[in-house]
Short mmCIF file of C-alpha atoms in Angstrom, two decimals:
data_model
loop_
_atom_site.label_atom_id
_atom_site.label_comp_id
_atom_site.label_asym_id
_atom_site.label_seq_id
_atom_site.Cartn_x
_atom_site.Cartn_y
_atom_site.Cartn_z
CA MET A 1 13.98 163.40 -102.27
CA ILE A 2 11.37 163.96 -105.05
CA LYS A 3 9.54 167.00 -105.89
CA SER A 4 5.85 165.42 -104.25
CA GLU A 5 8.21 164.77 -100.76
CA LEU A 6 9.37 168.89 -101.23
CA ILE A 7 5.76 169.79 -101.47
CA ASN A 8 4.79 168.30 -98.54
CA ILE A 9 7.85 169.06 -96.42
CA LEU A 10 7.00 172.84 -97.43
CA THR A 11 2.73 172.64 -96.74
CA ASN A 12 3.77 171.04 -92.90
CA LYS A 13 6.09 174.36 -92.45
CA GLN A 14 3.99 176.94 -93.95
CA LYS A 15 0.53 176.66 -91.85
CA HIS A 16 -0.97 179.45 -93.82
CA ILE A 17 -0.61 178.39 -97.12
CA SER A 18 -2.85 175.80 -98.65
CA GLU A 19 -0.67 172.32 -99.96
CA LYS A 20 -2.26 173.48 -103.42
CA ASP A 21 -0.88 177.18 -103.11
CA VAL A 22 2.64 175.23 -102.29
CA SER A 23 2.56 172.91 -104.98
CA LEU A 24 1.66 175.58 -107.75
CA SER A 25 4.63 177.88 -105.58
CA VAL A 26 7.36 174.93 -106.19
CA ASN A 27 5.93 174.57 -109.91
CA LEU A 28 6.08 178.42 -110.95
CA LEU A 29 9.87 178.18 -108.59
CA LEU A 30 10.91 175.84 -111.44
CA GLU A 31 9.36 177.33 -114.29
CA TYR A 32 11.11 181.04 -113.40
CA LEU A 33 14.61 179.23 -112.89
CA ARG A 34 13.77 177.29 -116.27
CA GLU A 35 12.65 180.71 -118.16
CA THR A 36 16.06 182.69 -116.93
CA LEU A 37 18.19 180.16 -118.15
CA GLY A 38 16.30 179.58 -121.28
CA ARG A 39 16.87 183.05 -122.27
CA GLY A 40 20.50 183.08 -121.36
CA GLY A 41 20.11 184.46 -117.85
CA ARG A 42 22.14 183.98 -114.19
CA ILE A 43 20.68 182.77 -111.43
CA GLU A 44 22.39 183.64 -108.05
CA ILE A 45 21.05 181.82 -104.80
CA ARG A 46 23.12 183.02 -102.04
CA GLY A 47 23.72 179.83 -99.76
CA PHE A 48 22.51 177.70 -102.51
CA GLY A 49 24.52 178.17 -105.49
CA SER A 50 24.60 179.50 -109.00
CA PHE A 51 23.13 178.38 -112.34
CA CYS A 52 24.57 179.89 -115.91
CA LEU A 53 24.90 178.37 -119.11
CA HIS A 54 27.93 176.48 -120.24
CA TYR A 55 28.40 177.14 -124.28
CA ARG A 56 29.24 173.85 -126.34
CA PRO A 57 30.97 174.47 -129.39
CA PRO A 58 29.73 172.30 -132.23
CA ARG A 59 32.14 169.48 -132.65
CA ASN A 60 32.97 166.63 -135.13
CA ALA A 61 31.11 163.57 -133.82
CA HIS A 62 30.30 160.06 -135.27
CA ASN A 63 27.30 157.54 -134.68
CA PRO A 64 28.90 154.79 -132.91
CA LYS A 65 26.39 152.27 -135.08
CA THR A 66 26.76 153.78 -138.73
CA GLY A 67 30.06 155.21 -137.97
CA ASN A 68 28.38 158.06 -140.30
CA ARG A 69 30.21 161.51 -139.63
CA VAL A 70 28.04 164.20 -138.18
CA VAL A 71 28.89 167.93 -137.13
CA THR A 72 26.87 168.52 -133.82
CA LYS A 73 25.47 172.09 -133.84
CA ALA A 74 26.66 174.59 -131.01
CA LYS A 75 24.40 174.39 -127.88
CA HIS A 76 24.19 175.67 -124.47
CA SER A 77 23.59 173.70 -121.49
CA PRO A 78 23.09 174.39 -117.97
CA HIS A 79 26.05 174.24 -114.98
CA PHE A 80 25.25 174.51 -111.49
CA LYS A 81 27.84 175.43 -109.31
CA PRO A 82 27.01 174.85 -105.51
CA GLY A 83 27.62 177.64 -102.72
CA LYS A 84 29.57 177.99 -99.84
CA ASP A 85 26.92 176.67 -97.61
CA LEU A 86 25.67 173.69 -99.59
CA LYS A 87 29.07 172.99 -99.77
CA GLU A 88 30.18 172.77 -96.75
CA ARG A 89 26.88 171.58 -95.25
CA VAL A 90 27.50 168.27 -97.53
CA ASN A 91 30.78 167.74 -96.99
CA ALA A 92 30.33 167.90 -93.17
CA SER A 93 27.61 165.43 -93.37
CA LYS A 94 29.58 162.81 -95.55
CA LEU A 95 30.98 161.42 -91.55
CA ASN A 96 27.54 161.11 -90.47
CA CYS A 97 24.98 159.46 -93.34
CA GLU A 98 25.53 157.18 -96.49
CA ILE A 99 24.11 158.59 -99.82
CA LYS A 100 20.20 157.36 -99.98
CA ASP A 101 19.14 157.36 -103.21
CA ASP A 102 15.57 156.37 -103.05
CA ASP A 103 14.46 155.99 -106.84
CA ASP A 104 12.13 153.02 -105.62
CA TYR A 105 10.41 155.35 -103.69
CA THR A 106 7.20 154.05 -101.55
CA SER A 107 5.50 155.71 -98.84
CA GLU A 108 6.83 154.96 -95.54
CA ASP A 109 2.98 154.65 -94.04
CA ASP A 110 1.56 152.16 -95.91
CA GLY A 111 2.04 149.51 -98.30
CA GLY A 112 -0.20 150.93 -101.20
CA SER A 113 3.07 151.73 -103.28
CA VAL A 114 0.82 151.54 -106.35
CA SER A 115 -1.02 154.48 -105.03
CA SER A 116 2.04 156.67 -103.85
CA GLN A 117 3.58 156.18 -106.70
CA SER A 118 0.87 157.17 -108.93
CA THR A 119 0.52 160.31 -106.59
CA ASN A 120 4.16 161.47 -107.29
CA LEU A 121 3.72 160.67 -110.94
CA ILE A 122 1.16 163.30 -111.27
CA LEU A 123 2.93 166.22 -109.29
CA MET B 1 21.71 191.86 -117.24
CA THR B 2 21.54 191.09 -113.30
CA ALA B 3 21.31 187.26 -111.87
CA LEU B 4 18.12 186.17 -110.72
CA THR B 5 17.75 186.18 -106.68
CA LYS B 6 15.54 185.10 -104.08
CA ALA B 7 14.02 188.50 -103.80
CA ASP B 8 13.14 188.50 -107.40
CA LEU B 9 11.57 184.61 -107.20
CA ALA B 10 9.59 185.76 -104.10
CA GLU B 11 8.40 188.44 -106.23
CA ASN B 12 6.96 186.58 -108.91
CA LEU B 13 5.33 184.58 -106.69
CA HIS B 14 3.83 187.45 -104.88
CA LEU B 15 2.73 188.73 -108.39
CA ASP B 16 1.72 185.20 -110.15
CA LEU B 17 0.01 183.43 -106.91
CA GLY B 18 -0.82 186.70 -104.80
CA LEU B 19 0.80 184.87 -101.66
CA ASN B 20 1.82 188.12 -99.70
CA LYS B 21 5.59 189.41 -99.76
CA ARG B 22 6.56 187.79 -96.38
CA GLU B 23 4.40 184.39 -97.36
CA ALA B 24 6.31 184.38 -100.85
CA LYS B 25 9.71 185.55 -99.37
CA ASP B 26 9.67 182.40 -96.51
CA LEU B 27 8.60 180.08 -99.19
CA VAL B 28 11.84 180.64 -101.31
CA GLU B 29 13.85 180.69 -98.60
CA ASP B 30 12.37 177.65 -97.15
CA PHE B 31 12.05 175.62 -100.34
CA PHE B 32 16.46 176.07 -100.80
CA GLU B 33 16.70 175.49 -97.47
CA GLU B 34 14.63 172.13 -97.36
CA ILE B 35 16.48 170.84 -100.66
CA LYS B 36 20.17 171.78 -98.52
CA HIS B 37 18.99 169.76 -95.62
CA ALA B 38 17.75 166.70 -97.71
CA LEU B 39 21.80 166.63 -99.16
CA GLU B 40 22.72 167.12 -96.06
CA GLN B 41 20.72 164.08 -95.09
CA GLY B 42 22.27 162.02 -98.01
CA LYS B 43 19.66 162.05 -100.26
CA ASN B 44 19.85 162.79 -103.28
CA VAL B 45 17.12 165.52 -104.94
CA LYS B 46 15.31 164.70 -107.82
CA LEU B 47 12.74 167.62 -109.63
CA SER B 48 11.06 166.25 -112.19
CA GLY B 49 11.24 168.90 -115.42
CA PHE B 50 14.27 170.37 -113.85
CA GLY B 51 16.61 168.17 -112.76
CA ASN B 52 18.43 165.68 -109.97
CA PHE B 53 21.21 167.18 -107.42
CA LEU B 54 23.32 164.10 -107.10
CA LEU B 55 25.61 163.08 -103.88
CA ARG B 56 29.14 161.87 -104.92
CA ASP B 57 31.72 160.50 -102.52
CA LYS B 58 34.83 161.52 -103.86
CA PRO B 59 38.71 159.37 -102.51
CA GLU B 60 41.78 161.41 -101.73
CA ARG B 61 43.27 162.53 -104.76
CA PRO B 62 46.76 164.05 -105.24
CA GLY B 63 46.79 168.24 -105.61
CA ARG B 64 49.28 170.71 -105.47
CA ASN B 65 49.41 174.39 -104.41
CA PRO B 66 49.34 176.35 -107.83
CA LYS B 67 51.65 179.00 -106.35
CA THR B 68 54.27 177.18 -104.65
CA GLY B 69 54.15 173.73 -106.62
CA GLU B 70 53.91 172.23 -103.24
CA GLU B 71 52.70 168.64 -103.38
CA ILE B 72 49.38 168.37 -100.93
CA PRO B 73 46.83 165.73 -100.83
CA ILE B 74 43.50 166.54 -101.64
CA SER B 75 41.16 165.15 -98.54
CA PRO B 76 38.10 162.68 -99.29
CA ARG B 77 35.17 164.85 -99.94
CA ARG B 78 31.38 165.08 -100.26
CA VAL B 79 30.20 167.33 -103.47
CA VAL B 80 26.85 167.78 -105.25
CA THR B 81 26.64 168.06 -109.16
CA PHE B 82 23.86 168.64 -110.65
CA ARG B 83 22.24 166.96 -113.57
CA PRO B 84 19.57 169.13 -116.01
CA GLY B 85 16.54 167.14 -116.88
CA GLN B 86 15.17 166.84 -120.32
CA LYS B 87 12.82 169.34 -120.18
CA LEU B 88 15.40 172.24 -118.92
CA ARG B 89 17.90 171.26 -121.62
CA ALA B 90 15.32 171.29 -124.28
CA ARG B 91 15.01 174.99 -123.03
CA VAL B 92 18.41 175.98 -122.87
CA GLU B 93 19.83 174.15 -125.96
CA ASN B 94 18.30 176.53 -128.68
CA TYR B 95 19.85 179.66 -126.93
CA VAL B 96 21.79 181.66 -128.77
CA ARG B 97 23.94 184.33 -126.96
CA PRO B 98 23.67 187.44 -129.49
CA ASP B 99 27.79 187.48 -129.97
CA ASP B 100 27.44 183.77 -130.90
CA VAL B 101 24.96 184.20 -134.00
CA THR B 102 27.93 184.88 -136.41
CA THR B 103 29.56 182.24 -135.94
CA ASP B 104 26.86 180.26 -136.01
CA THR B 105 25.18 180.36 -139.33
CA GLY B 106 21.61 180.00 -138.16
CA SER B 107 21.79 176.60 -137.57
CA GLU B 108 20.08 176.54 -134.55
CA PHE B 109 16.43 177.65 -136.37
CA HIS B 110 14.93 174.59 -137.07
CA THR B 111 11.17 175.11 -135.86
#
């Protein structure tokens, strides 16, 4: 599932919010999450999971192409820990369905993959 | 610092977009519920600009009870992993925790 599909599903569920506002909301929600992590904050969504930062200390590395040694700088990377409900539901679904990856996503109701893909890119 | 919660997200939507509180709360609830629902249907979820929630099937592996040392197999399972996208990683990479500054002689200031 990609963002535009999520927006469609939410639009169909929320009859009283316009598609435009749903789309804005989804993008705003993702921005709130990025912003919080960007200033080192933590996010806790009950039943879904939590996001926090992990510290990566500087380490000695080398460029495999040139063999040059470099010291990478310390950084933080985002980390997600799935919550109990998400973990249990995903694990329970193992028996019923295969993992589907819709990288080659095309709209189901028409053959116009070009138009449907360009819509996805905009969103 | 306390963690950001669904209530905070709903409040922000209410303030920034003018959704009423009820609508904002429902939308935030549904946003996470629909992501869970897709994952539960075996679908990887890819949110451009944020990251991908990917499913992985793990085979059974040997484990042990850390308390008793008893060996017990860990059953095969399906798990969710999160791969942050470029945009999120870039936002987070240069964050410096106040305590880190001393050990980390300002190498992150490269603007």
